[in-house]
Coordinates of N, CA and C in Angstrom, one line a residue:
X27 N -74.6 71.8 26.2 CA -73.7 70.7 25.9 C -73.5 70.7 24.4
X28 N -72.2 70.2 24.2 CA -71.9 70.5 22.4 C -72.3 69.2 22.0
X29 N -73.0 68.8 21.2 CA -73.4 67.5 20.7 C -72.3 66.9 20.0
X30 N -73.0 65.4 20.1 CA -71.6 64.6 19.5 C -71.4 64.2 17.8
X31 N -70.3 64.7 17.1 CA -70.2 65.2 15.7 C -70.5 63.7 15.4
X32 N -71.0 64.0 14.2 CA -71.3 63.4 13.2 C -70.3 61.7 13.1
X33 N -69.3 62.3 12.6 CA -67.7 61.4 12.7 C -67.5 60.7 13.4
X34 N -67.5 61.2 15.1 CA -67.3 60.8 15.7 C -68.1 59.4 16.1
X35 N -69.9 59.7 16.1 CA -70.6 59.1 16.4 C -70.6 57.6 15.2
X36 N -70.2 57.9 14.1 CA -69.9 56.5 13.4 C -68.4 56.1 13.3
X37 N -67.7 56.6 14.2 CA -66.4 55.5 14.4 C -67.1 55.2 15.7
X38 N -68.0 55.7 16.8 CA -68.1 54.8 17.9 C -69.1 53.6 17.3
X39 N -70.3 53.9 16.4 CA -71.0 52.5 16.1 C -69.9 51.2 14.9
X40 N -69.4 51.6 14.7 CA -68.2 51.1 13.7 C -67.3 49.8 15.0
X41 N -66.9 50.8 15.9 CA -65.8 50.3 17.4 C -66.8 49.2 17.8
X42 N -67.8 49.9 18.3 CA -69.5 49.0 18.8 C -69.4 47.4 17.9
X43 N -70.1 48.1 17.1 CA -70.4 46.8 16.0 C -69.3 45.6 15.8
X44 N -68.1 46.1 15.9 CA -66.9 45.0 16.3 C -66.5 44.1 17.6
X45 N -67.5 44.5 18.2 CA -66.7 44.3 19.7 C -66.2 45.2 20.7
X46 N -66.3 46.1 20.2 CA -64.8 47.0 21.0 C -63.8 46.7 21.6
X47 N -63.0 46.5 20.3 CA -61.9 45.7 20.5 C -60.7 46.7 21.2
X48 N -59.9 46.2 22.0 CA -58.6 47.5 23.0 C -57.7 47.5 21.7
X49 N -57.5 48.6 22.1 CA -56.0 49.7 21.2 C -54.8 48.2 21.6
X50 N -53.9 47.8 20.5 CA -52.9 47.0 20.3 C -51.8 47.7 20.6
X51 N -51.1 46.3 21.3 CA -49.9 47.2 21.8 C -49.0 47.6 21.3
X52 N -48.1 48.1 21.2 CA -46.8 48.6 20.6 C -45.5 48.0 20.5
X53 N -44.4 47.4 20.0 CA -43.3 46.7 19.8 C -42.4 47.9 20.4
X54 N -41.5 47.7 20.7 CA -40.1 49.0 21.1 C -39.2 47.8 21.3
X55 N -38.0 48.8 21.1 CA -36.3 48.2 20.7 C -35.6 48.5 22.3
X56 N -35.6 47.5 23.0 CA -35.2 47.1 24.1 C -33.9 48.0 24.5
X57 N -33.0 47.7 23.3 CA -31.9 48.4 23.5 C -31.4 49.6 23.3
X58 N -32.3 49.8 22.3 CA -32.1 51.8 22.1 C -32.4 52.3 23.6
X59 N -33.4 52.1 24.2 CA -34.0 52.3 25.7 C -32.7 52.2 26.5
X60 N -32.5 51.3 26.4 CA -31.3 51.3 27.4 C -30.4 52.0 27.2
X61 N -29.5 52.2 26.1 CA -29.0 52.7 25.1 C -28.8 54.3 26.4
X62 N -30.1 54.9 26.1 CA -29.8 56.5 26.1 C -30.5 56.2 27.5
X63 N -31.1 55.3 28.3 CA -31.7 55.5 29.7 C -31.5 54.9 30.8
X64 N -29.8 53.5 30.6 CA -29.2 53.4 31.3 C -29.7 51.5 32.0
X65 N -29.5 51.3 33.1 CA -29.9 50.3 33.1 C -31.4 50.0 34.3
X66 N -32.4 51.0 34.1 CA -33.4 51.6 35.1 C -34.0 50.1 34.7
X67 N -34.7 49.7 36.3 CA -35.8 48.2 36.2 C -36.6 48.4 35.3
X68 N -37.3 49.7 35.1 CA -38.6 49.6 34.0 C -38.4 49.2 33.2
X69 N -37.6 49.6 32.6 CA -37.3 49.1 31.3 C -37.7 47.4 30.8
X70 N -37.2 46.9 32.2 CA -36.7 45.3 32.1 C -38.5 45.1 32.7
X71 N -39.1 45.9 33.3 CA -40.6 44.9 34.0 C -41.7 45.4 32.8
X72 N -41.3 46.1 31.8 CA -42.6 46.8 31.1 C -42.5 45.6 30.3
X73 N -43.6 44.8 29.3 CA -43.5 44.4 28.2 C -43.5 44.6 27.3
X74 N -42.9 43.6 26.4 CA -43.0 43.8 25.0 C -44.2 43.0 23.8
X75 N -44.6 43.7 23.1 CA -45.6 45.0 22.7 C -45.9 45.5 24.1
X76 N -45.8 47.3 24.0 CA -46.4 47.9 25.7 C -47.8 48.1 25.3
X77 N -48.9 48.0 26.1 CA -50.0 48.2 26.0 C -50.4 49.1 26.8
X78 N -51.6 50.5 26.8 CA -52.0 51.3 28.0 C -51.9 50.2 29.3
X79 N -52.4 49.3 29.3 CA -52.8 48.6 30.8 C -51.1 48.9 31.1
X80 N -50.6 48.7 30.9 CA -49.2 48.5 31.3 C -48.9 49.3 31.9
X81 N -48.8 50.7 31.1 CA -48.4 52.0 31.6 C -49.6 52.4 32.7
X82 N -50.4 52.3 32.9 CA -51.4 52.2 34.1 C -50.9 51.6 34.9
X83 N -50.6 50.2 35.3 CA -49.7 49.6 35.7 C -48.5 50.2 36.5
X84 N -47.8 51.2 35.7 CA -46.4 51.5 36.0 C -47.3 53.1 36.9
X85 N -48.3 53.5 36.7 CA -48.8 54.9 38.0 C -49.5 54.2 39.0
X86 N -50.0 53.2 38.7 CA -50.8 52.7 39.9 C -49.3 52.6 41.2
X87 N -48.4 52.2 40.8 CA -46.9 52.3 41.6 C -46.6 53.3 42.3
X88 N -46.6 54.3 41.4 CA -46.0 55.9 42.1 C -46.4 55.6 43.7
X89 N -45.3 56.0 44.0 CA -45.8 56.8 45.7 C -44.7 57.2 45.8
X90 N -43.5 57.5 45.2 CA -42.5 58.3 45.6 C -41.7 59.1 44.0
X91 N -40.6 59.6 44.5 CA -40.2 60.5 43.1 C -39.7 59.5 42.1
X92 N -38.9 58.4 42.6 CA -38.2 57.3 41.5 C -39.4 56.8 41.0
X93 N -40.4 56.3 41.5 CA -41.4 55.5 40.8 C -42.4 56.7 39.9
X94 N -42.5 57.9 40.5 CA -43.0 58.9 39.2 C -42.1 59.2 38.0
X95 N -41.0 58.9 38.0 CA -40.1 58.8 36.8 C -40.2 57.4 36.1
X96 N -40.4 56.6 36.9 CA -40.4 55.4 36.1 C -41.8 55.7 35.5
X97 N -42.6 56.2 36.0 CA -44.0 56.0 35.6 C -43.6 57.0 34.5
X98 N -43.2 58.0 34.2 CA -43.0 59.1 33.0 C -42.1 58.4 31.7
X99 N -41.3 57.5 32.3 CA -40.5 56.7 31.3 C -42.0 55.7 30.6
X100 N -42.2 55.0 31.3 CA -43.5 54.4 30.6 C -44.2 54.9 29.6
X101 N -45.2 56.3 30.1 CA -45.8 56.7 29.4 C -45.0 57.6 28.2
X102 N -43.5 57.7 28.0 CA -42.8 58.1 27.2 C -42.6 56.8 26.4
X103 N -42.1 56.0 26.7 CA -41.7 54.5 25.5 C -43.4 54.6 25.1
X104 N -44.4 54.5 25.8 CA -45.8 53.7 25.0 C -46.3 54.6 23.9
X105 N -45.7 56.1 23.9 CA -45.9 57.2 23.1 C -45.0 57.2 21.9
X106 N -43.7 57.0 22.2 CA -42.9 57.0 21.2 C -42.4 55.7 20.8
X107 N -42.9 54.5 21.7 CA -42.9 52.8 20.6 C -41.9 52.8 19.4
X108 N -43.0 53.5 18.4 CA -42.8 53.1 17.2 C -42.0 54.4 16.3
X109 N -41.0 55.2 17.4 CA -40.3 56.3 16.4 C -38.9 55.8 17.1
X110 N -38.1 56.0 16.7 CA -36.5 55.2 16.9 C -35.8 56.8 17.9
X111 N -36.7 58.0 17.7 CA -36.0 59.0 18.1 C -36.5 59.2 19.6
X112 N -37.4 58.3 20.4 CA -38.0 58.6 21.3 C -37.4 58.4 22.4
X113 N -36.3 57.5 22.6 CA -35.1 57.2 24.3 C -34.7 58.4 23.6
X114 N -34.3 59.0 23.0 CA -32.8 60.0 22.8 C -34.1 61.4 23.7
X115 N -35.1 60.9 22.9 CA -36.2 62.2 23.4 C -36.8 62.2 24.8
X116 N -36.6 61.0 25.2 CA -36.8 61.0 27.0 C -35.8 61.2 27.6
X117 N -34.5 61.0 27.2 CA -33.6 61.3 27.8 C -33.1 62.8 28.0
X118 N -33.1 63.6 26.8 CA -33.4 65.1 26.8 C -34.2 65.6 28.1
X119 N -35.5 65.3 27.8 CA -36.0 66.1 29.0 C -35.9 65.3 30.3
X120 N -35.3 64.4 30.7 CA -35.0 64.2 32.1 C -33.3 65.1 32.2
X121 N -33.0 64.9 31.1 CA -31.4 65.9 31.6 C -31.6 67.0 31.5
X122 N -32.7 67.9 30.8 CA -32.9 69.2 31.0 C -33.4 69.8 32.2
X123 N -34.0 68.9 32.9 CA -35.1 69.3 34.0 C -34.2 68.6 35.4
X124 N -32.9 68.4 35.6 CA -32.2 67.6 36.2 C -31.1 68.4 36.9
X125 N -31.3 69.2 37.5 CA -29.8 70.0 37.9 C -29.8 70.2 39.5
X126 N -29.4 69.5 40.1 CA -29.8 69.5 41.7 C -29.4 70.7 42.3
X127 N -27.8 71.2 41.7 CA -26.9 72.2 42.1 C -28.0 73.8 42.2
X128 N -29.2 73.4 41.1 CA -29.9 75.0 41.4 C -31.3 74.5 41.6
X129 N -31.7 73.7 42.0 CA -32.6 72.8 42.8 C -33.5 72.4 42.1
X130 N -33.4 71.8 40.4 CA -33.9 71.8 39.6 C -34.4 69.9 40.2
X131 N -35.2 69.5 40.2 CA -35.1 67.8 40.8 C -36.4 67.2 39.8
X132 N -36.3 66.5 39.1 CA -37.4 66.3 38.0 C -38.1 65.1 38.2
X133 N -37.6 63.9 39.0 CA -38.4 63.0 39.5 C -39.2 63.6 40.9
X134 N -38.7 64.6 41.3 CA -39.7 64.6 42.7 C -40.8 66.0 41.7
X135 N -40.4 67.0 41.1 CA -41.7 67.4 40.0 C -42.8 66.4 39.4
X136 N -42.0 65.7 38.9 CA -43.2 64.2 38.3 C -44.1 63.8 39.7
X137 N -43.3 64.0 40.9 CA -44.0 63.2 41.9 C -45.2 64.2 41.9
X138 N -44.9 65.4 42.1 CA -45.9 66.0 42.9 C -46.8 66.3 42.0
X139 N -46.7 66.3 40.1 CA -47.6 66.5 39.2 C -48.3 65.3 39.7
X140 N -47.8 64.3 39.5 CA -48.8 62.8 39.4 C -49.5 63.0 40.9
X141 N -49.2 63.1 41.9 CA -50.5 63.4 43.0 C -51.4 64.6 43.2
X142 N -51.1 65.5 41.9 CA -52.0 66.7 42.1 C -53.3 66.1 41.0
X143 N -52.7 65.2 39.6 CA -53.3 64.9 38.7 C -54.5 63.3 39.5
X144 N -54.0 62.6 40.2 CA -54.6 61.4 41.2 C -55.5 62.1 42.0
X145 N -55.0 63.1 42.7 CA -55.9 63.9 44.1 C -57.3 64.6 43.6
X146 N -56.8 65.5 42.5 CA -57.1 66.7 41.8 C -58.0 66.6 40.7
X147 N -57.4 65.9 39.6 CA -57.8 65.8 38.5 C -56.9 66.4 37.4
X148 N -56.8 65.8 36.2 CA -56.3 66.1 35.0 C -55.4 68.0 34.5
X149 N -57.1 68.5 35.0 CA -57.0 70.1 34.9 C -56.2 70.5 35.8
X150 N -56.6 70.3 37.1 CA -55.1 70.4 38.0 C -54.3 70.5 37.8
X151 N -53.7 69.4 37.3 CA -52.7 69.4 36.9 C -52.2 70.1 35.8
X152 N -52.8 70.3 35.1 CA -52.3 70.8 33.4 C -52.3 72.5 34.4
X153 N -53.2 72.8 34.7 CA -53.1 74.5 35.6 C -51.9 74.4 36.6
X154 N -51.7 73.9 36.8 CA -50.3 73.5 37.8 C -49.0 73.4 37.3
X155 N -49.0 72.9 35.9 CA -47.6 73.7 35.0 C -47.9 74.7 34.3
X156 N -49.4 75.4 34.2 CA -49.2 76.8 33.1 C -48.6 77.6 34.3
X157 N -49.1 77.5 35.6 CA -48.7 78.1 36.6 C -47.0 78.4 37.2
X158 N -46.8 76.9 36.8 CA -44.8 77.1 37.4 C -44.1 77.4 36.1
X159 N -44.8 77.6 34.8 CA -44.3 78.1 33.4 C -44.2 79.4 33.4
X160 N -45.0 80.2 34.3 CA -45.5 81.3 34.3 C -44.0 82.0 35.3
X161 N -43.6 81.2 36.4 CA -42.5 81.6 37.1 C -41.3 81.1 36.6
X162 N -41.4 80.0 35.4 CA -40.3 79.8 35.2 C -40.2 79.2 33.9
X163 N -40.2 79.7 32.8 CA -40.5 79.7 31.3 C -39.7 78.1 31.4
X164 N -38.9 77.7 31.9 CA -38.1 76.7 31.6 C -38.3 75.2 32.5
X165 N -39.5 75.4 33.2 CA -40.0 74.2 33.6 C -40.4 73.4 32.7
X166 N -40.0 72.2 32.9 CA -40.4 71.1 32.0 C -39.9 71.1 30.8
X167 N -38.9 72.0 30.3 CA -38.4 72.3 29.3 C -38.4 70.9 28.6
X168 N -38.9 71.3 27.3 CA -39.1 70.1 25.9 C -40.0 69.3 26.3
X169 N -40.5 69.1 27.2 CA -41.6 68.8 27.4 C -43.4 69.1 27.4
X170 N -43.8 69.2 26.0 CA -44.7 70.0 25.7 C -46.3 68.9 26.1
X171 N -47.2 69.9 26.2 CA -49.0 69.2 26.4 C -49.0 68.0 25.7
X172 N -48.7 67.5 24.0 CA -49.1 66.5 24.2 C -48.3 65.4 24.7
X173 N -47.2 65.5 25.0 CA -47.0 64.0 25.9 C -47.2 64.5 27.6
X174 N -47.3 65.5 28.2 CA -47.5 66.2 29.4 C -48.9 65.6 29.6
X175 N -49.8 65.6 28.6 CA -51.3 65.2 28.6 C -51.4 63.5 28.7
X176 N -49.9 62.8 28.1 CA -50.2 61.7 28.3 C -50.1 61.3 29.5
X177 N -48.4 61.7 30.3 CA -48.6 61.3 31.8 C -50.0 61.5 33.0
X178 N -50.6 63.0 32.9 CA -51.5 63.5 33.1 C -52.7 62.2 33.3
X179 N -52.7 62.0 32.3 CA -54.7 61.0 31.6 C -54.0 60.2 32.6
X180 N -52.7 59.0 32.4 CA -52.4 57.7 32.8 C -52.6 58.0 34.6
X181 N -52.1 59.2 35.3 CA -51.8 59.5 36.4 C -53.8 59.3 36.7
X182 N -54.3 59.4 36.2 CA -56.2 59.8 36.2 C -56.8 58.4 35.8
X183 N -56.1 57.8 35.1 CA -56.3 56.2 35.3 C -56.3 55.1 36.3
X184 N -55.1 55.4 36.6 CA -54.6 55.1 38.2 C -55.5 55.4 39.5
X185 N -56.0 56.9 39.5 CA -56.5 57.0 40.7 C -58.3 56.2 40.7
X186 N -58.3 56.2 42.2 CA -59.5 56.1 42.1 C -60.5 57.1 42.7
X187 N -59.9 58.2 42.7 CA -60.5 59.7 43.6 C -60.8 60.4 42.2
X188 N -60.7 60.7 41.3 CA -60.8 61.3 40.0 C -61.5 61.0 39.0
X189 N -62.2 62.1 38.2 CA -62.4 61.0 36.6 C -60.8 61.0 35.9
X190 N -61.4 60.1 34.8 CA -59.8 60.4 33.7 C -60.3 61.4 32.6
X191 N -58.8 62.0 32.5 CA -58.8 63.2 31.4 C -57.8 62.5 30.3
X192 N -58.5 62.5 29.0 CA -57.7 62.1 28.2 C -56.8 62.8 27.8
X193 N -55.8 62.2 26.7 CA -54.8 62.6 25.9 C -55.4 63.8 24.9
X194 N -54.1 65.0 25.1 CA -54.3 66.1 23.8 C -52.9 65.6 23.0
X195 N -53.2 65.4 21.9 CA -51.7 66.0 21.0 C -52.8 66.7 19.4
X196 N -51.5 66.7 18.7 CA -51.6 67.4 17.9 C -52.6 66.5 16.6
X197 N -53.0 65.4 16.8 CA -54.3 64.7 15.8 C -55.3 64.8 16.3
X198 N -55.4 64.8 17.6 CA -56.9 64.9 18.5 C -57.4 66.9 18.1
X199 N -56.5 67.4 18.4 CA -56.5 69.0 18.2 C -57.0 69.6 17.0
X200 N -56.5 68.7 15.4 CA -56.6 68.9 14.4 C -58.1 68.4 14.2
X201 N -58.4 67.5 14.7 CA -60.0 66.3 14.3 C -60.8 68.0 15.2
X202 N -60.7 67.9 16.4 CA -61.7 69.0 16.8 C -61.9 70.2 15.8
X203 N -60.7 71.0 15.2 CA -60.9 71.9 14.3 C -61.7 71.7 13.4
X204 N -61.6 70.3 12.8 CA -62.3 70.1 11.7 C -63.7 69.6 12.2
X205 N -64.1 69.1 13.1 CA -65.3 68.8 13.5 C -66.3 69.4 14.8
X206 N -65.5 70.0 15.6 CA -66.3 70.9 16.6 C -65.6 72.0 16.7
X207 N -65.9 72.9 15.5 CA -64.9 74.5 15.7 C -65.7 75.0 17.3
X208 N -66.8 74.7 17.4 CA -68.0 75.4 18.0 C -67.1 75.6 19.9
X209 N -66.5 75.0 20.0 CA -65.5 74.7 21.6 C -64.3 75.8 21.3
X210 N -64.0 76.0 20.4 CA -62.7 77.2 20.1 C -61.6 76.2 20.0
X211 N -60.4 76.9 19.4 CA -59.3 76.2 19.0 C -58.8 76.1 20.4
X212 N -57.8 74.1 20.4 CA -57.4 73.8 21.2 C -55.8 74.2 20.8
X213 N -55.8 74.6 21.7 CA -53.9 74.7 22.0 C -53.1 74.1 22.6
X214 N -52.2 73.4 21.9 CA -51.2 72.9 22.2 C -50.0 73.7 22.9
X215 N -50.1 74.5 23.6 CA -49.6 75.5 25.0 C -49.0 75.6 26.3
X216 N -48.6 75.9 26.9 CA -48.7 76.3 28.0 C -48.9 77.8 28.8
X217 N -49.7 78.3 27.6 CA -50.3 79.6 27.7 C -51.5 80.0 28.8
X218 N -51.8 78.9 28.8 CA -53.2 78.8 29.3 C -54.1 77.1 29.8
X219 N -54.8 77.5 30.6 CA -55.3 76.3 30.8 C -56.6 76.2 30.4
X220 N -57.0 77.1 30.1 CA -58.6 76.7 29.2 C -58.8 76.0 28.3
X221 N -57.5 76.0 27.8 CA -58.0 75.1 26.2 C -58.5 73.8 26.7
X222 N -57.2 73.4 27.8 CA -57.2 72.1 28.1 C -59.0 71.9 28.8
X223 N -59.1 72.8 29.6 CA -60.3 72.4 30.7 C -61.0 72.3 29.7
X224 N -61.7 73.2 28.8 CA -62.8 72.9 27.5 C -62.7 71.7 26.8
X225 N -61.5 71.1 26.1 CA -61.2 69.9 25.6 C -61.9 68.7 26.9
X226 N -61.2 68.7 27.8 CA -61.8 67.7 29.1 C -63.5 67.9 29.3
X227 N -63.6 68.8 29.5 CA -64.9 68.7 30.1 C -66.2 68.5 28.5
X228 N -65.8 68.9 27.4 CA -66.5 68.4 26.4 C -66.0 67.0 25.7
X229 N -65.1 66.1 26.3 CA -64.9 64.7 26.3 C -65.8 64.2 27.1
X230 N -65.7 64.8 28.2 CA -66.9 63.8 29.4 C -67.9 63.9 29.3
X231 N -68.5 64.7 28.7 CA -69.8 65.0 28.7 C -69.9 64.3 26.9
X232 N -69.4 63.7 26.2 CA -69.2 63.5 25.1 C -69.2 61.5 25.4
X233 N -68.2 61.3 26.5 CA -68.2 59.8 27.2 C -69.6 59.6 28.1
X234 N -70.0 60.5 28.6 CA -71.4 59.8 29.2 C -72.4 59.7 28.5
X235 N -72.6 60.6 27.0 CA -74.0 60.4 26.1 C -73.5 58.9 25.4
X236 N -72.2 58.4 25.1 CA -71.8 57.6 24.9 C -71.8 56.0 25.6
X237 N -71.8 56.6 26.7 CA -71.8 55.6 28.2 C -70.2 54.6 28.1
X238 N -69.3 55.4 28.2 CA -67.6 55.0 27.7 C -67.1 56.2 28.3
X239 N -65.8 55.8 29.1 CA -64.7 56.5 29.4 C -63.8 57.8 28.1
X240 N -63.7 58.9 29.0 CA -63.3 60.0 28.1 C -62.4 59.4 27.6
X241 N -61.2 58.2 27.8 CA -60.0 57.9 26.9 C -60.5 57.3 26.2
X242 N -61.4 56.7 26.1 CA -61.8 55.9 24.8 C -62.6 56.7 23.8
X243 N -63.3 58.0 24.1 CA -63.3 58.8 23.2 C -61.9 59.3 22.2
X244 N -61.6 59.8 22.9 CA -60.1 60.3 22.6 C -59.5 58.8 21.6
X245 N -59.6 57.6 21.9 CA -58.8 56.7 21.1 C -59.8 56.7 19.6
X246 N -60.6 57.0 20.3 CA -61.9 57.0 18.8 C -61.6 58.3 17.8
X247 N -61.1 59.0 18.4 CA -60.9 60.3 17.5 C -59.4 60.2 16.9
X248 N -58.6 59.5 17.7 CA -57.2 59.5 17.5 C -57.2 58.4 16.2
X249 N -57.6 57.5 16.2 CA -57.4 56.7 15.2 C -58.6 57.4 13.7
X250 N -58.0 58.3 13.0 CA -58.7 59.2 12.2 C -58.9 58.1 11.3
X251 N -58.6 56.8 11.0 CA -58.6 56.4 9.6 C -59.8 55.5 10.0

């Protein structure tokens, strides 16, 4: 087991000693959303500030392709909130991944990610697009691991057959270099799925010396300041 860094272990007594108080939600511009994504219900049922419960919320729903898109739209506004360029950037990858004519169908992909990630687990899933990348460099196009890791974790929230695998992006990636080289560099990829499975499985084993869920590690690391 890789012990728990230094850092780490005084932002969790730091989080402790407060309360452990939940991650605040996020404000978003109603109408940029609509703007570039039309006039979809989610938009209108998510609240304003979004909070994770929310987007939990919007997977616990999935059971078909439209509601795994809504659920991808969620976990896309709660990620991009607070950047003005984020509808223009959900919108991209649902029109990249969208072409029925050569049987490209991107809500029923979401479907069948989010029930391999609910069924499966996190890694599943994350091996389940190195896998269709592998046949088709252009799956999921613009769609990269860290927000692919966000739908992923939320799809792992939702179930109750699974643990949850947290979020990777590119702060969490950078904190490990600097604090657990000892696990090897995490990649931001779809080259492989090891990085991912090593990052996961040294979170959980990192959340039970802790006695806290792997996403709450991961919010402990994400919030560097």
């Amino acid at each position: 087991m890789t012990a728990v860094p230094a850092d780490l272990k005084t932002k969790f007594q730091t989080w402790d000693a407060s309360g452990r108080p939940q991650q605040i939600g996020f404000e978003w511009k109603t109408e940029n959303w609509h703007r570039y994504l039309g006039n979809r219900s989610i938009l209108d049922s998510l609240p304003n500030p979004i909070d994770r419960g929310a987007v939990i919320d919007a997977f616990r729903r999935v059971n078909d392709s439209e509601s795994a898109l809504d659920a991808f739209i969620a976990s896309y506004l709660w990620g991009y909130a607070k950047a003005g360029f984020g509808p223009y950037r959900a919108e991209r990858v649902i029109r990249l991944n969208n072409d029925p004519e050569h049987g490209k169908d991107f809500a029923a992909e979401l479907f069948t990610l989010a029930k391999i990630a609910m069924d499966e687990g996190g890694a599943a899933a994350y091996e389940h697009i190195v896998s269709e990348r592998r046949r088709d460099r252009h799956y999921f196009a613009q769609w990269g691991p860290a927000f692919a890791t966000k739908f992923i974790s939320y799809a792992t929230q939702a179930s109750d057959k699974v643990g949850t695998t947290p979020i990777l992006d590119a702060i969490v990636s950078e904190w490990f270099g600097d604090h657990c080289k000892e696990i090897g560099r995490l990649w931001l990829t779809w080259h492989s799925a090891g990085s991912y499975r090593r990052y996961t499985e040294c979170m959980a084993e990192w959340a039970n010396e802790l006695s806290i869920e792997p996403e709450q590690v991961e919010q402990l690391i994400f919030n560097v300041g």
